[in-house]
XYZ file of C-alpha atoms in Angstrom:
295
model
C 13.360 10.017 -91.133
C 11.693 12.950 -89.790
C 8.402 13.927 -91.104
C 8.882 17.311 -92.843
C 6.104 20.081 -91.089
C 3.234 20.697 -93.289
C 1.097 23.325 -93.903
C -2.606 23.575 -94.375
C -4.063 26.464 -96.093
C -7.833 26.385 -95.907
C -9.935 28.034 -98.235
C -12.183 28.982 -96.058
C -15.020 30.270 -98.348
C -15.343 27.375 -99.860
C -15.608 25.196 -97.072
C -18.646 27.480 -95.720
C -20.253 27.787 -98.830
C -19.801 24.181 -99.651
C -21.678 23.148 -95.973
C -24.246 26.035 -95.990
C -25.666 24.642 -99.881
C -25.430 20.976 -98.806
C -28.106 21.787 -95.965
C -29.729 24.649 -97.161
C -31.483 23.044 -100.236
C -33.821 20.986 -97.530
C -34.323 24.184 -95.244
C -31.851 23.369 -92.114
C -30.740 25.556 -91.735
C -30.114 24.535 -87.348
C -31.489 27.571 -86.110
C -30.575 27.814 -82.599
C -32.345 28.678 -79.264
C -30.792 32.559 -79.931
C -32.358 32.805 -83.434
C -28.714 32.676 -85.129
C -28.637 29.761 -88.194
C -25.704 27.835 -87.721
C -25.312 25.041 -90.723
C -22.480 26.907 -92.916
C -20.792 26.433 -89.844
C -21.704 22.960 -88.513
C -20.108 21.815 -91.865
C -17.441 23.415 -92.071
C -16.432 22.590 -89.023
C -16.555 19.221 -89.520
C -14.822 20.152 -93.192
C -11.955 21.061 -91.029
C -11.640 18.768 -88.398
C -11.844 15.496 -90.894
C -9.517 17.022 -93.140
C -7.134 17.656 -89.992
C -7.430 14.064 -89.048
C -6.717 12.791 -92.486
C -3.736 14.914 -93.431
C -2.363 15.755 -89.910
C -1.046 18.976 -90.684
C 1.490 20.302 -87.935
C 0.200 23.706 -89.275
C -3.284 25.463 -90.012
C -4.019 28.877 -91.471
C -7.652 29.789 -92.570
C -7.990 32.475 -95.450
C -11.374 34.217 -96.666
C -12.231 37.037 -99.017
C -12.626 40.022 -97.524
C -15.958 41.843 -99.527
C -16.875 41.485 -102.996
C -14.819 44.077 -104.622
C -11.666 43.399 -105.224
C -8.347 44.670 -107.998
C -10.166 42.487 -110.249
C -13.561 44.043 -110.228
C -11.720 47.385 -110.580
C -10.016 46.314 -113.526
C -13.660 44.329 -115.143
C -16.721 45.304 -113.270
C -18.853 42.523 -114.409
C -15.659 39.995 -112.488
C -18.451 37.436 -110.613
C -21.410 40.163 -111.329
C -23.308 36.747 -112.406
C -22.930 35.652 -108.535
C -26.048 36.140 -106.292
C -26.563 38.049 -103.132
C -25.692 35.955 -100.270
C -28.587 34.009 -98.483
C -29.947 36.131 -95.318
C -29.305 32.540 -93.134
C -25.756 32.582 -94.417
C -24.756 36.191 -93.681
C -24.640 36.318 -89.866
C -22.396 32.750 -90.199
C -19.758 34.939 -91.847
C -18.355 36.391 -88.882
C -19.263 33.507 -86.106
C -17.569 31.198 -88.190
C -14.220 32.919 -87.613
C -14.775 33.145 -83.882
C -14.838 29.338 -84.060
C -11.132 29.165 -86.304
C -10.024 31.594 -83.849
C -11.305 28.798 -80.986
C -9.163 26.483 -82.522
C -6.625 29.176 -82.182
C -6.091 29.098 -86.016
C -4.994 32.595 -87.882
C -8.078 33.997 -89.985
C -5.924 35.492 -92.783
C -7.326 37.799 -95.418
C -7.060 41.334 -96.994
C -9.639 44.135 -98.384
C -8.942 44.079 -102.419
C -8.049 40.846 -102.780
C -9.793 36.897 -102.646
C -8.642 34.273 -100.316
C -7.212 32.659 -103.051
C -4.330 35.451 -103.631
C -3.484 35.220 -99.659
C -3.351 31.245 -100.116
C -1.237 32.044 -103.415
C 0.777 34.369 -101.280
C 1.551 32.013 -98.264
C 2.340 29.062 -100.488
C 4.947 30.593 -102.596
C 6.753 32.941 -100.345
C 6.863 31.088 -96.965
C 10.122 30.554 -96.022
C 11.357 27.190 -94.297
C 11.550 23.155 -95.431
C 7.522 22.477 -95.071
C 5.028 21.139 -97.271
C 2.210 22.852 -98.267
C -1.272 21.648 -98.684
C -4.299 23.689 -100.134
C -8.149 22.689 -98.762
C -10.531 23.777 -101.082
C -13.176 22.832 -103.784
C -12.006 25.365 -106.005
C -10.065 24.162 -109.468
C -8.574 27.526 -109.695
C -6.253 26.997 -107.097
C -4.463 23.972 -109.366
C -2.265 26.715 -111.041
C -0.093 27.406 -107.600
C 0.609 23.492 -107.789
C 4.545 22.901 -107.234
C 6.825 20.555 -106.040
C 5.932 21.582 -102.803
C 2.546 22.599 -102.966
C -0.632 20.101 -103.090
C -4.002 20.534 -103.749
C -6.743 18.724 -101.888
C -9.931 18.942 -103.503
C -13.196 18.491 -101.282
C -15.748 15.826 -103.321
C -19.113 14.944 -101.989
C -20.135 14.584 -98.793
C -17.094 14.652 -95.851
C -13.827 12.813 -96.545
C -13.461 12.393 -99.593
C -10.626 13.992 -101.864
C -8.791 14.397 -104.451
C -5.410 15.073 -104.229
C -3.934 16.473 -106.878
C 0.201 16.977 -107.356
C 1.924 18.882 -110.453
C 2.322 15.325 -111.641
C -1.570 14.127 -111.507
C -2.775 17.905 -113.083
C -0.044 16.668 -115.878
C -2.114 13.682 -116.660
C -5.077 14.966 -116.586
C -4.705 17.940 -118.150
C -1.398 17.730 -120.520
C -0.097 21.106 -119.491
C 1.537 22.385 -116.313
C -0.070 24.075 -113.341
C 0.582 27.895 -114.052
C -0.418 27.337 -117.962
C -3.464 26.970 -116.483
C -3.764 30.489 -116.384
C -3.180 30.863 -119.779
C -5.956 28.288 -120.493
C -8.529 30.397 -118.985
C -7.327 33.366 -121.013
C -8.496 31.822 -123.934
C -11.554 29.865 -122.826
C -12.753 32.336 -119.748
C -14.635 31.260 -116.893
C -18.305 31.166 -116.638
C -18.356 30.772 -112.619
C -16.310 34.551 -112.496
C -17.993 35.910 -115.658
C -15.255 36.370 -117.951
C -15.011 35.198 -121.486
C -11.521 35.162 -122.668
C -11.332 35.170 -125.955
C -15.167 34.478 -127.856
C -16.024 31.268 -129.570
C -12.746 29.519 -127.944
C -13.428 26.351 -125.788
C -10.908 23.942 -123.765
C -10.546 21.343 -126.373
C -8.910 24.229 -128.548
C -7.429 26.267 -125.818
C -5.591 23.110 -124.348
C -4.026 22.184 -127.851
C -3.239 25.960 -128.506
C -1.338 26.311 -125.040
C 0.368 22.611 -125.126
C 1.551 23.889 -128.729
C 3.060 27.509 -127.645
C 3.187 27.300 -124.054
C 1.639 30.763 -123.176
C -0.571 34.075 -124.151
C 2.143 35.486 -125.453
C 3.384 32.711 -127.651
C 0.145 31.957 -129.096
C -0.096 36.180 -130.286
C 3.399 36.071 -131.613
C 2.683 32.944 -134.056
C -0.602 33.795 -135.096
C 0.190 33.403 -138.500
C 0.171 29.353 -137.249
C -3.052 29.336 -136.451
C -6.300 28.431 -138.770
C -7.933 31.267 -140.124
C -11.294 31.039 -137.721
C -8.856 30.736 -134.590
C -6.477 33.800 -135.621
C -9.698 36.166 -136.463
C -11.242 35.089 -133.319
C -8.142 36.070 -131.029
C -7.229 39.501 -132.739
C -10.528 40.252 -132.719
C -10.263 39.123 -128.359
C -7.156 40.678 -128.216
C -8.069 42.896 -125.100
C -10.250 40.679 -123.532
C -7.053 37.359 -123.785
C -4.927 39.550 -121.701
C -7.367 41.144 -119.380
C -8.723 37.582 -118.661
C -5.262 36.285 -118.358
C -5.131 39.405 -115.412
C -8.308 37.928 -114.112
C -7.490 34.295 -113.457
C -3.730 34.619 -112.749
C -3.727 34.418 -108.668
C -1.587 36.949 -107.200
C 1.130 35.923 -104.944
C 2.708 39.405 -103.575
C -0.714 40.469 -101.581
C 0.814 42.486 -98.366
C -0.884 40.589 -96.122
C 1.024 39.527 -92.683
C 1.489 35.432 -91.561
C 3.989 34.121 -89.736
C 4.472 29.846 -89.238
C 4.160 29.573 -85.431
C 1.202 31.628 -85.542
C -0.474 28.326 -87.511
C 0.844 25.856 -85.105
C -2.010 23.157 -84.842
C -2.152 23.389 -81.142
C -5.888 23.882 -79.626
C -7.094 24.050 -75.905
C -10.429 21.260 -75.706
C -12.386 23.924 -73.185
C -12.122 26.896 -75.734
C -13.761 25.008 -78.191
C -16.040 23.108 -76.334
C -16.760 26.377 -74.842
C -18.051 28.013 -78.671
C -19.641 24.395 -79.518
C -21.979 25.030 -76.845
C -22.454 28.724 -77.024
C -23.381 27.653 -80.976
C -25.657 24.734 -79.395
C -23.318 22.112 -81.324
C -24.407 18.512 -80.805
C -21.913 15.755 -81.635
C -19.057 17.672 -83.193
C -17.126 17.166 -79.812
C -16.347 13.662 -80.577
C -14.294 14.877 -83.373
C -12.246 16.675 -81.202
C -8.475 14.836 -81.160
C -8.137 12.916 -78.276
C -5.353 11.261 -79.298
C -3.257 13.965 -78.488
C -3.858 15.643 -75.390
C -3.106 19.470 -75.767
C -2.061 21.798 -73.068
């Protein structure tokens, strides 16, 4: 049987960030001979290529956020205000790092007013054709756009290891399916983006609230159900439930332009050789698949 094509979204972000902290908290931060710090990119390179030679995706897009304000800091200005300005070393990595996707002739992907994860949600839920779709990122948010098409790997420590999650393993773990996950961060909020759903509401309660009436809106429409402390503490949330449901809910219509052969994992060795050694790059060639000589 014929191996269906798979896609590989790459949150892209995360896979920087990720590699830029790892080697930043000991100060190398590879400066090379032009001055230009080069770690966040080191790593994630090597993010990408061991998480191409595990999976073997047939296709690779890369998506990034575009800026830090987005439809959701319009709607709530203090969306990630918690989040620090971005480390001097790291900032001129931000734009070298996508000459190096585009090396691997991979589509950057991403859009002014919205995060990388609403171009990922996007992608995975409106591309047509018989693929599967795999999402690279450390990011637990993402779990909501699991389907029966669409996996999640999740980066853990160090390179190469993941885990893999399916609608069936967020199931076990979590007792609830991948989009009420939205509705579980309406009601407990997220700390790492700075919103609070609804006050004095953790997971344990949240969880057992959403497994009971599926959503937002079934929880508001059987308050009466509720205990007394719960019900006072939601009508009393009431704005802030359904403006943090707005907040974590990944949008999937962003009108951002992709097309499948455009991510066709197909790179030429001299190209990126060629950026390996204008970055000063030592060892990351060997990574390179030789298995498969490309044109």
């Amino acid at each position: 049987m014929e191996q269906k094509p798979t896609l590989m979204l790459v949150d892209g972000m995360a896979l920087l960030f990720r590699a830029f902290f790892a080697t930043a908290v000991t100060g190398q931060f590879m400066i090379n001979s032009k001055g230009v710090p080069t770690n966040g990119i080191h790593g994630f390179v090597k993010h990408f290529l061991t998480a191409v030679s595990s999976f073997k995706p047939t296709h690779v897009a890369v998506c990034w956020d575009m800026g830090s304000k987005t439809f959701r800091t319009e709607i709530f200005q203090d969306y990630k205000a918690n989040r620090s300005e971005a480390p001097v070393e790291l900032i001129p990595q931000f734009d070298l790092v996508k000459e190096v996707v585009e090396a691997f002739n991979v589509p950057n992907i991403g859009l002014a007013g919205y995060e990388a994860d609403d171009c990922i949600g996007t992608i995975a839920k409106n591309m047509d054709g018989d693929l599967n779709i795999s999402i690279l990122t450390g990011d637990r948010d993402i779990l909501q756009l699991l389907d029966e098409r669409v996996s999640v790997i999740l980066l853990q420590k160090g390179y190469g290891n993941y885990l893999v999650h399916t609608p069936e393993t967020f199931y076990e773990e979590k007792g609830i399916s991948p989009n009420q996950m939205i509705d579980l961060k309406a009601l407990m909020g997220d700390p790492s983006d700075n919103y609070p759903g609804v006050k004095g509401i953790g997971e344990k309660t949240a969880l057992k609230l959403v497994q009971q009436f599926e959503h937002v809106e079934g929880i508001v429409s059987n308050l009466d159900q509720l205990t007394k402390s719960q019900k006072a503490k939601i009508e009393q949330d009431l704005e802030m439930l359904y403006l943090s449901r707005q907040l974590a809910e990944i949008k999937c219509d962003v009108p951002i332009e992709y097309s499948l052969e455009e991510a066709i994992l197909n790179y030429k060795h001299d190209h990126v050789l060629n950026k390996f050694q204008e970055l000063e790059f030592k060892g990351l060639h060997k990574m390179l698949q030789t298995e498969k000589e490309y044109a």
